[in-house]
Amino acid sequence: MRRFGWSRILFNLLAWAIVFVVSFPLLWTIVTSLKPQTELFLIPPSLLPGEVTFEHYAKLLLETRFLAYFSNSVVVSVATTVLVVAVAVLGAHSLVRFAYPGRERLAQLVLFTYLLPSVVLIIPLYLLLVRMGIANTLFSLVVAYTTFALPFAVWLLRSFMAGIPQDLEAAAMVDGASRMGAFFDVILPQALPGIISTAVFTFILAWNEYLFALVLVNQDSSRTLTTGVITMLVTSFHIEWSMLMAASVMMSVPVIVVFAFLQKHLTRGFGAGAVKG
Amino acid sequence: MTNAGATAQAIAPRLKLSTQYGLLGALLIAPTVLIFCAVIVYPLVSAIYLSLFSIYTPTLKGSWVGLDNYVALLASGEFWNAFWVNVVWTVGTLVLQVVLGVALALLLHQNIVFRSLARSLILFPYFMSTVVAVLVWRWVFNDLYGILNHAMMWMGLMSVPLDWIGSMPNAMISVILVGAWKYFPFVVISVLARLQTIPDHLYEAATMDGAGWWGRFTDITLPQLREVLFIVILLRAIWDFKEFDLIYLLTGGGPVTATQTLPLLVYKHAFALNEMGGASAVAVLMMLFMLGFMLLYFRYGRATES
């Protein structure tokens, strides 16, 4: 096949046209967030901003509770990730490397809970958290987020850790390590790429969560970004489009950062974990 | 292993080594099991129990009504409407996700310029918050200032702006489209990972036998993707069926109840109608539908396999 033939150029153009159409809403968000308010309501809309402004970003950061919601989101997502990954690493190691009655049943149960709809759990959880007196707190969200994050993390880590050769652990034990010693010295370093991917995905799941945040938190001081931005900028009569688009861009920053650094891990790890199982 | 066994036995001579390891294994899984029981098993059992009560949400006071919630639901038009809306949404968005997902995976498997950037752009919607995705689309769909109406009018596809969210069947089409856009990257990732493992010599052999690109696709690629698509379709069907955020934020179930799926009905019963017992009953029925679907899917999948 010729390397730089016309068909090749045409194919590239076509491929990028499709990519452009699919990612157009993302680009449009950025463009809209940079337009001055007056340009937003032009008919027909201008494709590129006539004048680039960062006033909507500044207004969000300085005059609204955006940063408070942002830090709530960071606290909840980091706490969920640390808790869930620590518990899931031990659990997954046990499911992969140890033999005891009921192990396979347990693995199936994890998969089942991974597919369980949140709306089934949300009413009993709401009642439980109200009765314990911790509704409306960030902690209640961490508790609620473990319901989907833990099954996800155990399932993903289990498939990662099953890929580590059995011989490595045995070799360490021949050299005199105990089972836990071998786990810390041999298994953990080997599993590190898998653990990082799992942590990243768990963080994104928690960062993006909406339903639990909507139901469990009814107080502005514990709102996360997903619910906070909506209550702040969307009412039934009026929607602040410019600020909403700027908020959308800033909410996506952590996800973009993760993407830029971990793209290879993401595709590989995610495909393997979610599908091969 | 014998050396390790000897050391371990020297430490705790009373227990057999396999028993010791079994105990250690159980200890390591214990935190997972405890958390599962507290936040998943207990709420699950209690959801079934609550569905037998009538509970007023603001006071959380309840009284035993037995199966009355279920009887009332199964006789109500709203419940069956929500069920069919849910089926239409799931099938519609799932078909689009799979077709788009496989097509774009094939495209991104090719050697195009800046391929990793193209992959990132395509995968991004899956990882972004549903809240952001829906807000962006609501702006694109906006009836007065939205780019979609203007683009379609400019291309001469229509002469007056359309109401994409507030009327039927547009609202259902919009929800299905946004769902497809948000979730098809999952199919892309899974299929792309599998495509990379199909050996090249299969294609070379087929080309020598005179197969065109369509022949290579149907004879080699599709059969190789069978297994991965079987799982992907199962997962996506379940996740689409239970989707709440996207529909709630885009249409709120409207116009009236035209896009109100079962998860939205649960929310409405619990927090708008203040009837937590009834809401639990909807949730339990929904879970039963999903279980039934999974059983049928596996049975049918096994049957066609052999």
Coordinates of C-alpha atoms in Angstrom, one line a residue, chain B residues 5-215:
Chain B
G5 CA 5.7 -24.5 55.1
A6 CA 8.4 -25.5 57.6
T7 CA 8.8 -21.9 58.9
A8 CA 5.1 -21.3 59.2
Q9 CA 4.6 -24.6 61.0
A10 CA 7.4 -23.7 63.4
I11 CA 5.5 -20.5 64.3
A12 CA 2.1 -22.1 64.9
P13 CA 2.5 -25.9 65.1
R14 CA -1.0 -26.6 66.3
L15 CA -2.8 -25.6 63.0
K16 CA -2.4 -27.2 59.6
L17 CA -0.8 -24.8 57.1
S18 CA -3.8 -24.8 54.8
T19 CA -6.1 -23.9 57.7
Q20 CA -3.8 -21.1 58.7
Y21 CA -3.8 -19.7 55.2
G22 CA -7.5 -20.1 55.0
L23 CA -7.9 -18.1 58.2
L24 CA -5.5 -15.4 56.9
G25 CA -7.5 -15.2 53.6
A26 CA -10.7 -14.8 55.6
L27 CA -9.1 -12.1 57.7
L28 CA -8.1 -10.2 54.5
I29 CA -11.5 -10.4 53.0
A30 CA -13.2 -9.5 56.3
P31 CA -13.3 -5.7 55.9
T32 CA -14.8 -6.1 52.4
V33 CA -17.5 -8.5 53.7
L34 CA -18.3 -6.3 56.7
I35 CA -18.7 -3.2 54.6
F36 CA -20.8 -5.1 52.1
C37 CA -23.1 -6.3 54.8
A38 CA -23.5 -2.8 56.2
V39 CA -24.0 -0.8 53.1
I40 CA -25.3 -3.3 50.5
V41 CA -26.8 -6.5 52.0
Y42 CA -28.6 -4.8 54.9
P43 CA -30.2 -2.0 52.7
L44 CA -31.1 -4.6 50.1
V45 CA -33.0 -6.8 52.5
S46 CA -34.5 -3.7 54.1
A47 CA -35.7 -2.4 50.7
I48 CA -37.7 -5.6 50.3
Y49 CA -39.1 -5.2 53.9
L50 CA -39.9 -1.5 53.5
S51 CA -41.9 -2.3 50.3
L52 CA -44.4 -4.0 52.5
F53 CA -45.1 -0.8 54.4
S54 CA -46.7 2.5 53.7
I55 CA -44.3 5.2 54.9
Y56 CA -44.8 8.9 54.8
T57 CA -41.4 10.5 53.9
P58 CA -41.4 13.7 56.0
T59 CA -42.2 11.9 59.3
L60 CA -40.8 8.4 58.3
K61 CA -43.8 6.9 60.2
G62 CA -45.1 3.7 58.6
S63 CA -47.7 1.0 58.8
W64 CA -47.8 -2.5 57.5
V65 CA -49.7 -3.0 54.3
G66 CA -48.5 -6.3 53.1
L67 CA -48.5 -6.7 49.3
D68 CA -50.8 -3.7 48.8
N69 CA -48.0 -1.6 47.3
Y70 CA -47.3 -4.2 44.7
V71 CA -51.0 -4.8 43.9
A72 CA -51.5 -1.0 43.4
L73 CA -48.4 -0.7 41.2
L74 CA -49.2 -3.6 38.9
A75 CA -52.7 -2.3 38.4
S76 CA -51.5 1.3 37.7
G77 CA -51.0 2.7 34.3
E78 CA -48.1 4.9 35.4
F79 CA -46.0 1.9 36.4
W80 CA -46.5 0.1 33.1
N81 CA -45.9 3.3 31.2
A82 CA -42.6 3.7 33.1
F83 CA -41.7 0.1 32.3
W84 CA -42.3 0.5 28.6
V85 CA -40.6 3.9 28.5
N86 CA -37.6 2.2 30.2
V87 CA -37.6 -0.6 27.6
V88 CA -37.7 1.9 24.7
W89 CA -34.9 4.0 26.1
T90 CA -32.7 1.0 26.9
V91 CA -33.1 -0.7 23.5
G92 CA -32.8 2.5 21.6
T93 CA -29.7 3.8 23.3
L94 CA -28.1 0.4 23.5
V95 CA -28.4 -0.3 19.8
L96 CA -26.9 3.1 18.9
Q97 CA -24.1 2.5 21.5
V98 CA -23.1 -0.8 20.0
V99 CA -23.3 0.2 16.4
L100 CA -21.4 3.5 17.0
G101 CA -19.0 1.8 19.4
V102 CA -18.0 -1.0 17.0
A103 CA -17.7 1.5 14.1
L104 CA -15.5 3.9 16.0
A105 CA -13.4 1.2 17.5
L106 CA -12.7 -0.1 13.9
L107 CA -11.9 3.5 12.9
L108 CA -9.6 4.2 15.8
H109 CA -7.8 0.8 15.2
Q110 CA -6.6 2.2 11.9
N111 CA -3.4 4.1 11.6
I112 CA -4.7 7.7 11.4
V113 CA -2.7 10.8 12.3
F114 CA -2.7 11.9 15.9
R115 CA -4.4 8.6 16.8
S116 CA -4.0 8.9 20.6
L117 CA -5.5 12.4 20.6
A118 CA -8.4 11.1 18.5
R119 CA -8.9 8.2 21.0
S120 CA -8.8 10.6 24.0
L121 CA -11.4 12.9 22.4
I122 CA -13.7 9.9 21.6
L123 CA -13.4 8.3 25.1
F124 CA -13.8 11.5 27.0
P125 CA -17.6 11.7 27.2
Y126 CA -17.6 8.4 29.1
F127 CA -15.4 9.7 31.9
M128 CA -17.0 13.1 32.2
S129 CA -19.8 13.8 34.7
T130 CA -23.3 13.1 33.5
V131 CA -24.2 16.5 35.0
V132 CA -21.7 18.2 32.6
A133 CA -22.8 16.1 29.7
V134 CA -26.4 16.9 30.1
L135 CA -25.8 20.6 30.7
V136 CA -23.7 20.8 27.5
W137 CA -26.4 19.0 25.5
R138 CA -29.2 21.2 26.9
W139 CA -27.3 24.2 25.6
V140 CA -26.8 22.5 22.2
F141 CA -30.5 21.6 22.1
N142 CA -31.7 25.1 23.3
D143 CA -34.7 26.1 21.2
L144 CA -33.7 29.7 20.7
Y145 CA -29.9 29.9 20.8
G146 CA -28.9 26.3 20.4
I147 CA -26.4 25.4 17.8
L148 CA -28.2 22.3 16.7
N149 CA -31.4 24.1 15.5
H150 CA -29.3 26.7 13.7
A151 CA -27.0 24.2 12.1
M152 CA -30.0 22.1 10.8
M153 CA -31.7 25.3 9.5
W154 CA -28.5 26.4 7.8
M155 CA -28.2 23.0 6.1
G156 CA -31.8 23.3 5.0
L157 CA -33.0 20.3 6.9
M158 CA -35.8 22.2 8.6
S159 CA -37.3 25.7 8.4
V160 CA -38.4 26.3 12.0
P161 CA -36.5 25.6 15.3
L162 CA -37.5 22.3 17.0
D163 CA -38.3 21.9 20.6
W164 CA -35.9 19.0 21.4
I165 CA -36.7 18.5 25.0
G166 CA -40.3 19.7 25.7
S167 CA -42.3 17.7 23.2
M168 CA -42.7 14.1 22.0
P169 CA -41.2 12.1 20.3
N170 CA -38.3 14.6 20.3
A171 CA -37.7 14.3 24.0
M172 CA -37.3 10.5 23.7
I173 CA -35.0 10.8 20.7
S174 CA -32.9 13.4 22.5
V175 CA -32.5 11.2 25.6
I176 CA -31.6 8.2 23.5
L177 CA -29.1 10.3 21.5
V178 CA -27.4 11.8 24.5
G179 CA -27.3 8.4 26.2
A180 CA -25.6 6.9 23.1
W181 CA -23.1 9.8 23.0
K182 CA -22.3 9.5 26.7
Y183 CA -21.9 5.7 26.9
F184 CA -20.8 4.4 23.5
P185 CA -17.1 5.0 24.4
F186 CA -17.4 2.0 26.8
V187 CA -18.1 -0.2 23.7
V188 CA -15.1 1.5 21.9
I189 CA -12.7 0.7 24.8
S190 CA -13.8 -2.9 25.1
V191 CA -13.8 -3.6 21.4
L192 CA -10.6 -1.8 20.7
A193 CA -8.8 -3.9 23.4
R194 CA -10.1 -7.0 21.7
L195 CA -9.2 -5.9 18.2
Q196 CA -5.6 -5.5 19.2
T197 CA -5.4 -9.2 20.0
I198 CA -6.7 -10.5 16.7
P199 CA -3.7 -12.0 14.9
D200 CA -2.8 -10.3 11.6
H201 CA -2.3 -13.6 9.8
L202 CA -6.0 -14.3 9.9
Y203 CA -6.6 -11.1 7.8
E204 CA -3.7 -11.9 5.5
A205 CA -5.1 -15.4 4.8
A206 CA -8.5 -14.0 4.1
T207 CA -7.1 -11.3 1.7
M208 CA -5.3 -14.0 -0.2
D209 CA -8.5 -15.9 -0.5
G210 CA -9.9 -12.8 -2.1
A211 CA -12.1 -11.4 0.7
G212 CA -12.9 -7.7 0.5
W213 CA -13.0 -5.4 3.6
W214 CA -16.7 -6.3 4.2
G215 CA -15.9 -10.0 3.9

